[in-house]
Coordinates of C-alpha atoms and ligand atoms in Angstrom, one line a residue:
X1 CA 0.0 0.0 0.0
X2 CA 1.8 3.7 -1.1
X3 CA 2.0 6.1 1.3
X4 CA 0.3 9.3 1.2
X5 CA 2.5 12.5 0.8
X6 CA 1.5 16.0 1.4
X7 CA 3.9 18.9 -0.3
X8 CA 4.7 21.8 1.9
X9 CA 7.2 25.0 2.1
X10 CA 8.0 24.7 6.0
X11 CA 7.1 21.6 7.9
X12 CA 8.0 21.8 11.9
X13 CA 8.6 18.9 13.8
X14 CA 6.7 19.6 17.6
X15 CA 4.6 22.8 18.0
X16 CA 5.5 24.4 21.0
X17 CA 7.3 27.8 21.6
X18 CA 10.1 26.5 19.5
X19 CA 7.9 25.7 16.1
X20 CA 5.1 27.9 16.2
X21 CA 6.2 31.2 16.3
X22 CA 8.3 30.4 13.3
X23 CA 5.3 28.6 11.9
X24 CA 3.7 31.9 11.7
X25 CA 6.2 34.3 10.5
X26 CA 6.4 32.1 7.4
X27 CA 2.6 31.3 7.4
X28 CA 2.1 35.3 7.1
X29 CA 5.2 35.5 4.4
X30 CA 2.2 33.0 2.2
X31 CA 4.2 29.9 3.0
X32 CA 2.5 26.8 2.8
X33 CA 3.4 25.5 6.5
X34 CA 2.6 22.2 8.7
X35 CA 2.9 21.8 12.3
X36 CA 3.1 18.4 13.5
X37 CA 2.6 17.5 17.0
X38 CA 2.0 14.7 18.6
X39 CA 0.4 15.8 21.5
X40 CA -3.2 17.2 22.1
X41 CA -2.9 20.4 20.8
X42 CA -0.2 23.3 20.0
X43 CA 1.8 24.4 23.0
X44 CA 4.7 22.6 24.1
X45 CA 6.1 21.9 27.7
X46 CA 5.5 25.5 27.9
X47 CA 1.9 25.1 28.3
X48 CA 1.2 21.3 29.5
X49 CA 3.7 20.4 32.2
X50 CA 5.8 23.8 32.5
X51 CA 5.6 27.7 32.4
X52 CA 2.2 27.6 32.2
X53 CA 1.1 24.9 34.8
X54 CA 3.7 26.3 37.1
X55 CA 2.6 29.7 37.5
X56 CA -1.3 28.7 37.8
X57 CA -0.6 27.5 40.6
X58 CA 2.2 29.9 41.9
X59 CA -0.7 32.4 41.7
X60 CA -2.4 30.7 44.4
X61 CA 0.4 30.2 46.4
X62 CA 1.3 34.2 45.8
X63 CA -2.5 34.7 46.9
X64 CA -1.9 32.4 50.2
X65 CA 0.8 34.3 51.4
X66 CA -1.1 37.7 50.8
X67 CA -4.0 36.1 53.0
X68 CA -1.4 34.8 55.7
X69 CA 0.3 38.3 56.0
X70 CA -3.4 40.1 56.0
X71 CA -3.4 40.9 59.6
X72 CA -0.6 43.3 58.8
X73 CA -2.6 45.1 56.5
X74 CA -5.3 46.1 58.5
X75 CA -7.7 42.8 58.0
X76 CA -9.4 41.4 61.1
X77 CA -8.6 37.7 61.5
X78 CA -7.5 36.7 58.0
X79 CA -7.9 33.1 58.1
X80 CA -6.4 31.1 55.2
X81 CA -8.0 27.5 55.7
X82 CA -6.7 25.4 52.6
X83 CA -6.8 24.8 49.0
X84 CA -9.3 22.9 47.3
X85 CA -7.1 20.8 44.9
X86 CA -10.1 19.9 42.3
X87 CA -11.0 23.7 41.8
X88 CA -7.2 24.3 41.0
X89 CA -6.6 21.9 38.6
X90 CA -9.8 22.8 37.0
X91 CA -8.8 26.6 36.6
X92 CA -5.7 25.3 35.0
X93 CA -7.8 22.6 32.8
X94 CA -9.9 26.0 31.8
X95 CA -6.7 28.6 30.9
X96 CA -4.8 25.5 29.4
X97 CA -8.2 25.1 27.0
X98 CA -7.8 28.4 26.3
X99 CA -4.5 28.7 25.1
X100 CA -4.7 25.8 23.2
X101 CA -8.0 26.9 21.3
X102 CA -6.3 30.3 20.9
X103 CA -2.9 28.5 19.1
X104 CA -5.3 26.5 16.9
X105 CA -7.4 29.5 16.2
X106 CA -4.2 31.3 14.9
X107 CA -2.9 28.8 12.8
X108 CA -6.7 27.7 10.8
X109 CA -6.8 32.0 10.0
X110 CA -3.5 31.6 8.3
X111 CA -3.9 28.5 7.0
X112 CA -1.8 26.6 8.3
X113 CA -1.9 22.7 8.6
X114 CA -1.6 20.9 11.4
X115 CA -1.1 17.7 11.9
X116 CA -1.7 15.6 14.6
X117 CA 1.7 12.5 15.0
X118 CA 4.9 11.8 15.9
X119 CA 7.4 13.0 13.1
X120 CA 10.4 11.4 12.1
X121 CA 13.2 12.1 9.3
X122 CA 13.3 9.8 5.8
X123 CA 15.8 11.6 4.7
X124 CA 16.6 15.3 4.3
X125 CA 13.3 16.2 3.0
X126 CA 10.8 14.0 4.3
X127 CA 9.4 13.0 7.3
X128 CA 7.4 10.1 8.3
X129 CA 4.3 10.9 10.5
X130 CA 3.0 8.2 12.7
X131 CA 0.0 7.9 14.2
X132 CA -2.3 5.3 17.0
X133 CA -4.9 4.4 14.5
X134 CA -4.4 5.8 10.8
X135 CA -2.1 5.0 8.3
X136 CA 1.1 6.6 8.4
X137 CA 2.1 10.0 6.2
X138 CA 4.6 11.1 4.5
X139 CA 5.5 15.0 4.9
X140 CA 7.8 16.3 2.2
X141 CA 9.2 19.9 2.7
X142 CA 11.5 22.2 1.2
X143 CA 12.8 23.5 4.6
X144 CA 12.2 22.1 8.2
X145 CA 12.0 23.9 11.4
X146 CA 13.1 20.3 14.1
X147 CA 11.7 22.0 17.3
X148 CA 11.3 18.5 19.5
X149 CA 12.3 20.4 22.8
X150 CA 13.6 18.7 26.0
X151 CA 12.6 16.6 28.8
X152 CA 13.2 15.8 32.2
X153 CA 16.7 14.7 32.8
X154 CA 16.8 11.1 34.6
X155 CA 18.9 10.7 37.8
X156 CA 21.2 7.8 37.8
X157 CA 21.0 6.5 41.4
X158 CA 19.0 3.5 42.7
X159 CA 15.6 4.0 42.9
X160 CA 15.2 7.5 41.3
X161 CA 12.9 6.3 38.6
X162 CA 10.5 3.7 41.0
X163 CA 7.3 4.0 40.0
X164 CA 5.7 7.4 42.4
X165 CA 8.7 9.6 42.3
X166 CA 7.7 13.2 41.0
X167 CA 9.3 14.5 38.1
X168 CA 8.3 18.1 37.6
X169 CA 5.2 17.3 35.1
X170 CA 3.9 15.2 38.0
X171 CA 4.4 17.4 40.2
X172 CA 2.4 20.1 38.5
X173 CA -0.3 17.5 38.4
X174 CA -1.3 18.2 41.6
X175 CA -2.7 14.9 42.6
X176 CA -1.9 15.3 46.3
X177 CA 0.0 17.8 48.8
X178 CA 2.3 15.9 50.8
X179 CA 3.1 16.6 54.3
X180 CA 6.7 16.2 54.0
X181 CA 8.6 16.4 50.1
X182 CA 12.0 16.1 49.5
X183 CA 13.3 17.8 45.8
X184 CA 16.8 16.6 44.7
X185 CA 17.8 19.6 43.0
X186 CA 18.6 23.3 44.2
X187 CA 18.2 24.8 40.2
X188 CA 14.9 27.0 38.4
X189 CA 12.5 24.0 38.5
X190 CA 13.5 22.8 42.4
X191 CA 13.1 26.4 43.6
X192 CA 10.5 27.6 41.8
X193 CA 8.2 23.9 43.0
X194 CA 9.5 24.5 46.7
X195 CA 8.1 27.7 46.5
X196 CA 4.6 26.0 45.5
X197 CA 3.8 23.0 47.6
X198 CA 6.0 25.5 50.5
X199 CA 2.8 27.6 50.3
X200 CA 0.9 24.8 50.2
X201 CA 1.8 23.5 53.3
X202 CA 4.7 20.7 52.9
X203 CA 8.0 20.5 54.8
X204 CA 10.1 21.3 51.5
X205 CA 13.7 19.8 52.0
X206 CA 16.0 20.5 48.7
X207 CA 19.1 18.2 48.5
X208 CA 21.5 20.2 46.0
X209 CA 24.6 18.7 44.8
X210 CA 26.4 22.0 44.5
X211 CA 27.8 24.1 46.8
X212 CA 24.8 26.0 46.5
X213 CA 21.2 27.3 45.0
X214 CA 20.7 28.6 41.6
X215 CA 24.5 27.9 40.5
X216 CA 23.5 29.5 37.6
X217 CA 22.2 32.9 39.5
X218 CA 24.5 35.4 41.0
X219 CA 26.0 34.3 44.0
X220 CA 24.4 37.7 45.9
X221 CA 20.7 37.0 44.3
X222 CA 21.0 33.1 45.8
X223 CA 22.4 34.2 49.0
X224 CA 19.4 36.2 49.8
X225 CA 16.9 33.7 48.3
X226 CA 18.5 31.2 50.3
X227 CA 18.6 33.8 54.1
X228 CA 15.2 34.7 53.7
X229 CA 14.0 30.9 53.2
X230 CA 16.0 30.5 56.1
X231 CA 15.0 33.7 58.4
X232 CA 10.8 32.5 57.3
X233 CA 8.8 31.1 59.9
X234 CA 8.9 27.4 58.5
X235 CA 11.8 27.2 56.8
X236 CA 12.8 25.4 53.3
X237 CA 15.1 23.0 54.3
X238 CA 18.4 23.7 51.7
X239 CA 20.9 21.3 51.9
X240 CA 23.9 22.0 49.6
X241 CA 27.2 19.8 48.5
X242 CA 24.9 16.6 49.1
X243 CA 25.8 13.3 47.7
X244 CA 22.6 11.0 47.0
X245 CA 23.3 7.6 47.1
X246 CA 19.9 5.8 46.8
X247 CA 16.3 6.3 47.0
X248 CA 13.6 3.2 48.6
X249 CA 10.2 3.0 49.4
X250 CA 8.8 1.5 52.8
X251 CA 5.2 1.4 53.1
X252 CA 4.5 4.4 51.6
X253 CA 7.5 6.4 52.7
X254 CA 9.7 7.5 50.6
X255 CA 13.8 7.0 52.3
X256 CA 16.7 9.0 51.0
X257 CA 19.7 8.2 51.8
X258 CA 22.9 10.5 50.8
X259 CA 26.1 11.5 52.5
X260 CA 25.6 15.4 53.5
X261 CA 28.8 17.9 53.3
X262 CA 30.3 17.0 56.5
X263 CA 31.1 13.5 55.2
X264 CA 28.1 12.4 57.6
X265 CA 25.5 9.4 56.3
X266 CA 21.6 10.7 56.1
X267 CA 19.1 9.0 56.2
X268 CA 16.1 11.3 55.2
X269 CA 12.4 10.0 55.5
X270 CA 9.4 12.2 53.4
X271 CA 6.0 11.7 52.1
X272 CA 7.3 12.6 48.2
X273 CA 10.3 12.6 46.2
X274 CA 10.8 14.9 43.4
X275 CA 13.7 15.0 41.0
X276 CA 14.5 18.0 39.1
X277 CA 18.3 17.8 38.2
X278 CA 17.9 19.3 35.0
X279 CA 16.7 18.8 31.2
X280 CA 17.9 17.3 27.8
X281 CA 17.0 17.9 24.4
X282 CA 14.2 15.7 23.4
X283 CA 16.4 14.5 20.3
X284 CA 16.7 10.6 21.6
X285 CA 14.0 9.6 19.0
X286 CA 14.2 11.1 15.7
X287 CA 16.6 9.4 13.2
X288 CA 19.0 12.8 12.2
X289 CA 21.5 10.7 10.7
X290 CA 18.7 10.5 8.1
X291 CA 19.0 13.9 7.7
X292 CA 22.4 14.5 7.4
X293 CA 22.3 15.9 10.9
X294 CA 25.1 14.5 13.8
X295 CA 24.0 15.2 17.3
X296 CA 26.5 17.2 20.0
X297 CA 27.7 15.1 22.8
X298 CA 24.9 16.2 25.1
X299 CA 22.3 15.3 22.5
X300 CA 21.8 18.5 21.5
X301 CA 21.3 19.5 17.8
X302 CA 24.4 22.1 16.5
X303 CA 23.1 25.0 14.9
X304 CA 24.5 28.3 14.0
X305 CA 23.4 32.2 15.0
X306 CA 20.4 31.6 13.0
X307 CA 19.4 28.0 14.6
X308 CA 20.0 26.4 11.0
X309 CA 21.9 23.1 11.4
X310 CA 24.7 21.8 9.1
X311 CA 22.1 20.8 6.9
X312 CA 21.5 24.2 5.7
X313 CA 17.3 23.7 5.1
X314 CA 16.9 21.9 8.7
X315 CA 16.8 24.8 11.6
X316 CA 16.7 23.4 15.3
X317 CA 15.3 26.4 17.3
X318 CA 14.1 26.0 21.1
X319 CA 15.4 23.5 23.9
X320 CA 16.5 20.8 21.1
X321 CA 19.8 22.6 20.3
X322 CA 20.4 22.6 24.4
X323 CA 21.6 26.2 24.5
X324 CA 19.2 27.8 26.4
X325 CA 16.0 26.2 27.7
X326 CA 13.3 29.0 28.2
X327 CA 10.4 29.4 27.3
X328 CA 10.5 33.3 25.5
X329 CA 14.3 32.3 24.1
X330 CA 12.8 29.4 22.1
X331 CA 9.7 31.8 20.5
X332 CA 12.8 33.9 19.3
X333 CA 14.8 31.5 17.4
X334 CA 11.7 30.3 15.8
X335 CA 11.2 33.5 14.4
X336 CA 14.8 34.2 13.9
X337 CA 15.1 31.1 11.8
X338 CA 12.0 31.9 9.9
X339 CA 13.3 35.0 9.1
X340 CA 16.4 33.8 7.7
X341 CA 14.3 31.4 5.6
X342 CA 12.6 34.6 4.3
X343 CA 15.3 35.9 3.6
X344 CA 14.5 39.3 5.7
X345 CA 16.5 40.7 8.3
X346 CA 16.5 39.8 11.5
X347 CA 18.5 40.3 14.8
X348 CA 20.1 38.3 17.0
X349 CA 19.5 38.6 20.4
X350 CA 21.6 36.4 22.5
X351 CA 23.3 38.3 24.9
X352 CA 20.0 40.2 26.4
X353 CA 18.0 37.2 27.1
X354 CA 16.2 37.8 30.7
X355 CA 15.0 35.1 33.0
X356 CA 12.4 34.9 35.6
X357 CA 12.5 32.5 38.6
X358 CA 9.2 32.6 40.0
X359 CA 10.3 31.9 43.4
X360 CA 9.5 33.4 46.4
X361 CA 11.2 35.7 46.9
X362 CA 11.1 36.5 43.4
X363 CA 14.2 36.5 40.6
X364 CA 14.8 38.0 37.7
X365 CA 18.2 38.8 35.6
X366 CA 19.0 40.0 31.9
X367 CA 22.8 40.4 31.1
X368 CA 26.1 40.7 33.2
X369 CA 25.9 39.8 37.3
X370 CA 28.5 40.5 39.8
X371 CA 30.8 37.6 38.3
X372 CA 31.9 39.6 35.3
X373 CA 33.5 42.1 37.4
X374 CA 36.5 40.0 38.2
X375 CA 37.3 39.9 34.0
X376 CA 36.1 44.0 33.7
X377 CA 38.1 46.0 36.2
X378 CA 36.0 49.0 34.4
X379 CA 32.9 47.3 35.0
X380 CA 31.0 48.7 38.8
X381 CA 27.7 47.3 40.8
X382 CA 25.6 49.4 42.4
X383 CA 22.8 48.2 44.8
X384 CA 19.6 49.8 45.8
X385 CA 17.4 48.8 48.6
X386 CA 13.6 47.6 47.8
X387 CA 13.3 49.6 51.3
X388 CA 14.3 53.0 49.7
X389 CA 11.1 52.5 47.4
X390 CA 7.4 54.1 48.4
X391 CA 5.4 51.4 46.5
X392 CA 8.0 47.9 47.5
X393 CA 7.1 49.2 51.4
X394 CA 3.1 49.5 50.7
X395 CA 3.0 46.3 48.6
X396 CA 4.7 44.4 52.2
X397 CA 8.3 44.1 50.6
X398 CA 11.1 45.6 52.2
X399 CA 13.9 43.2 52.0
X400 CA 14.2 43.1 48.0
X401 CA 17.1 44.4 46.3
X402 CA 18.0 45.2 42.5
X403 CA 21.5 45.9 41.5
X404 CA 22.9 46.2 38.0
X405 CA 26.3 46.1 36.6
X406 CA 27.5 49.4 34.7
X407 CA 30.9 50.3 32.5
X408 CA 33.0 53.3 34.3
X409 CA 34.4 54.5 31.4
X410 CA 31.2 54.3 29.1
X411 CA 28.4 54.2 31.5
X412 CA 26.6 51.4 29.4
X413 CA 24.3 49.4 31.8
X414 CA 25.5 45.7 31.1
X415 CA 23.1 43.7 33.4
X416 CA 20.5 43.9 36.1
X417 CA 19.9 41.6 38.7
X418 CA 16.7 41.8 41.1
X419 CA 15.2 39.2 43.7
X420 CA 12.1 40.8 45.7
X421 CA 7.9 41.1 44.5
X422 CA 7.4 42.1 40.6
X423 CA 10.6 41.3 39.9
X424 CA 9.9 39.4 37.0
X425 CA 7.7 42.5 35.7
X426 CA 10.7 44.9 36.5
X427 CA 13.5 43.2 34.8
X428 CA 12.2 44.2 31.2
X429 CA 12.6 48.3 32.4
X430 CA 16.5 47.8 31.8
X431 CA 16.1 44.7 29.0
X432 CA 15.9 47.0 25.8
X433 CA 18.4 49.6 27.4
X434 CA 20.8 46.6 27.7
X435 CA 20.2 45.3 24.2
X436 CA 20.4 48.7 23.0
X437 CA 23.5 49.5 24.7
X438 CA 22.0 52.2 26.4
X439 CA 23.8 53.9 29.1
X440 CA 22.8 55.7 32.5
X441 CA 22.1 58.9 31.0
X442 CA 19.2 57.2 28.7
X443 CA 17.2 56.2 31.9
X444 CA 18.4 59.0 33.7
X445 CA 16.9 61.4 31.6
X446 CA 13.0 59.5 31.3
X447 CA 10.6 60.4 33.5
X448 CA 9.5 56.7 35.6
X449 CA 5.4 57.5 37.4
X450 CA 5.7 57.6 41.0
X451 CA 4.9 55.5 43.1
X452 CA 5.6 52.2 41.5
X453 CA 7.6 49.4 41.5
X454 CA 9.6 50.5 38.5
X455 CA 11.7 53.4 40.7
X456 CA 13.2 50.7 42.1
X457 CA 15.1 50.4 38.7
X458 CA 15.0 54.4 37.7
X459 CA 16.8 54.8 41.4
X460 CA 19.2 51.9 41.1
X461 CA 20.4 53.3 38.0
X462 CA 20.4 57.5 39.3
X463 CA 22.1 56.1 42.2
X464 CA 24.9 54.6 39.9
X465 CA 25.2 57.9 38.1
X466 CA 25.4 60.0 41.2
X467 CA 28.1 57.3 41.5
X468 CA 29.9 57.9 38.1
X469 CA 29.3 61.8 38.6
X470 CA 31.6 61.8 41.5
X471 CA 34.0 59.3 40.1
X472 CA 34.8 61.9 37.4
X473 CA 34.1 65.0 39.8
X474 CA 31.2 66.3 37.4
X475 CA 29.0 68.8 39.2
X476 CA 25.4 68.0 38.9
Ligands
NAI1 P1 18.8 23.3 36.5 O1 20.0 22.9 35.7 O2 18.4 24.7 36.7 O3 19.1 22.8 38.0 C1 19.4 21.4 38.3 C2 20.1 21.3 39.6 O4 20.1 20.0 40.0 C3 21.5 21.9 39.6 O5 21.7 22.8 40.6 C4 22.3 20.6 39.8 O6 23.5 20.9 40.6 C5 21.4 19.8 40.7 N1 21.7 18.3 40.6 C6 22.1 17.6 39.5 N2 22.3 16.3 39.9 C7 22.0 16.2 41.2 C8 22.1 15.2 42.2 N3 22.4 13.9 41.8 N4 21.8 15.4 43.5 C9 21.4 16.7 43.8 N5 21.4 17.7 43.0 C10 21.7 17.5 41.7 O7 17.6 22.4 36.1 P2 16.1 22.4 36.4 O8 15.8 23.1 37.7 O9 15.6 21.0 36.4 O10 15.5 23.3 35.2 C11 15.7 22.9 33.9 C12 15.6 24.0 33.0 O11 14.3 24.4 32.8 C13 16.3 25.3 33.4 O12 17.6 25.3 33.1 C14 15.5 26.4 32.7 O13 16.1 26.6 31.5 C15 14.2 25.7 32.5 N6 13.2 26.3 33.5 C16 12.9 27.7 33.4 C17 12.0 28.3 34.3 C18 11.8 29.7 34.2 O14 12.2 30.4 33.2 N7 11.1 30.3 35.2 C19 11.4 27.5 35.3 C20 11.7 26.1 35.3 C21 12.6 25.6 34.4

């Protein structure tokens, strides 16, 4: 029996924030585009088991904590009583719907198909699309955008991957709040989760291999995540510099046993166990040989400034080619690689790539942190208090801090760092300066409304000017 074939432009293989953006673009430029997805509906990790799912319920846990600090606020006996579990997974059933209607809706008004099936390569041009019950496809295309993204990365010790140990999808299932979890890593997804079922009432314990939190962060920013997790009324448990040796189950208990940084043997005893110890492209299935394509040593796919592998009509934008897994990132390189199928010019936008860690307290960054001042001798930080701001005390939060990192000689602002509420919202005030290579004088001189959140930035950045002003003995 011959296989059926459908002739596109563009064919992506997944459509989450890595394929659909660039979907678009080309959909708009009057290409004839497929998405194929093998999962129900357009969206990605993004939307099913990550940013999305995560912050639903970070919401609620953001709500609890306004409730538990009401009486400070004037508000007779605030009593916080619970979470009804079925009502939150049903409000994230309902805004899940509606993203994924609103993707599908988006690609039917510009035509694009999409195809419901797990994609594989033939050979350079074609892709074999399998599905439960029908007959198999056949997708040829004169370019592909291969945007499988990543997955959870497996733990190798004993007893990791029994049957009832949370990875972070599961854990954003809800199904239960245990009384006592233990997360085995101390990076974005363990933070950001200890946060959650934290305000949801489990004893969080993180067992981090590292010498510390956020080992990607700056050292200051995890320092104070990690003091005022310690200073809070029930702590998070951090344990850094652990070794974990093995992981059983005893009549419903979970046991985790790992040698802490004094050389000493633990024995630790929770309700849950949930591993988040990083991700991996999603590459382990698709045959890129066929393609022409060799994977890098961590499974990730090569690919140039333009996310176009050696194979110059495959692109791999998003998680896949393992250089940066967010969310926001991936929509970029879609639309960067689209663009460059186009033909049209684009920019690239590496170096100014914020991040949010929705923690609590909350973490943002975009550009250099206080590590680059070792290699730039020209390079200075300047900090400014959340409790110098009018709005940071009336919103409850006066142990934030922002800092950036600015050049002496030029006054360019080369990176901002915050941890404290809205930092996720504030970040973006310095992101385009940044990108832009503005300098101090750019947000000097604009005009920030009073009082909000967003003078925390404006007076980090007149406070490093007053700071360059009398570095140079300017009058001003
Ligand atoms: P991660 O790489 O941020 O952190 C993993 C941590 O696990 C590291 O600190 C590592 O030292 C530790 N670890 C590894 N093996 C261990 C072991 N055997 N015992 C104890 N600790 C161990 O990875 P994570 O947190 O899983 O997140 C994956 C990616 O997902 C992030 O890099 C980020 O790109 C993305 N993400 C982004 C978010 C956001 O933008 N808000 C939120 C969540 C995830």
């Amino acid at each position: 029996m011959s296989v059926e074939t459908l002739k596109f432009d563009v064919a992506t293989i997944g459509g989450g924030p890595g394929a659909t953006p660039g979907a678009e673009v080309l959909a708009r430029h009057n290409k004839h585009v497929a998405i194929i997805e093998q999962g129900d509906g357009l969206g990605g990790t993004c939307l099913f088991e990550g940013c999305i799912p995560s912050k639903i319920f970070l919401e609620t846990a953001h709500r609890i904590r306004l409730m538990q600090a009401g009486s400070q606020f004037g508000i007779v006996n605030p009593t916080y009583q619970g979470v009804d579990l079925p009502i939150l997974r049903d409000r994230k059933r309902q805004i899940l719907d509606i993203r994924v209607h609103g993707a599908q809706t988006a690609c039917d008004r510009l035509g694009i198909t999409v195809i419901k099936g797990q994609a594989d390569f033939v050979d350079p041009h074609h892709l074999v699309v399998r599905t439960a019950n029908e007959p198999d496809l056949l997708v040829e295309a004169e370019y592909i955008l291969a945007a499988p993204g990543s997955s959870s990365r497996p733990l190798a010790i004993p007893g990791a991957d029994s049957v009832g140990v949370w990875s972070s999808a599961e854990a954003l299932q809800l199904s239960d709040i245990p009384e006592s979890l233990c997360i085995i890593g101390g990076g974005y997804i363990g933070v950001e989760l200890a946060t959650l079922y934290h305000a949801l009432g489990s004893r969080v314990h993180i067992l981090e291999m590292a010498p510390r939190l956020l080992l990607t962060e700056d050292p200051i920013v995890a320092q104070h995540l990690m003091s005022a997790w310690t200073q809070a009324a029930s702590p998070v448990v951090v344990e850094t510099g652990v070794n974990i040796s093995h992981i059983d189950e005893i009549n419903g208990q979970w046991q985790v046993h790992y040698t802490g940084s004094q050389h000493q043997e633990v024995l630790l005893e929770v309700d849950r166990v949930l591993v988040a110890v990083g991700r991996v492209p999603n590459t382990q299935g698709l045959s890129w040989a066929k393609a022409g394509i060799t994977l890098g040593s961590r499974g990730e796919v090569p690919v140039n400034e333009y996310y176009q592998t050696i194979v110059p009509h495959v692109y791999a934008p998003g998680d896949a080619n393992g250089q940066m897994m967010l969310a926001h990132a991936a929509t970029r390189q879609s639309q960067i690689a689209a663009q460059h199928i186009l033909g049209v010019q684009t920019f690239a936008t590496t170096m100014t790539v914020p991040h949010v860690i929705f923690s609590h307290p909350e973490i943002a960054a975009v550009g250099a942190d206080s590590r680059a001042l070792a290699e730039h001798p020209n390079w200075k930080l300047t900090t400014w208090p959340y409790r110098q701001d009018a709005r940071a005390l009336i919103v409850g939060d006066a142990s934030g801090f922002a800092q950036i990192i600015w050049d002496e000689d030029t006054h360019q602002i080369k990176g901002l760092q915050i941890i404290g509420d809205g930092a996720g919202e504030l970040v973006d005030e310095l992101t385009d300066v940044i990108a832009h290579g503005g300098t101090l004088e750019t947000v000097v001189e604009t005009i920030h409304p009073h009082p909000t959140m967003n003078e925390v930035v404006s007076e980090l950045v007149a406070a490093a000017w007053e700071e360059a002003q009398n570095a140079t003995g300017t009058p001003h």
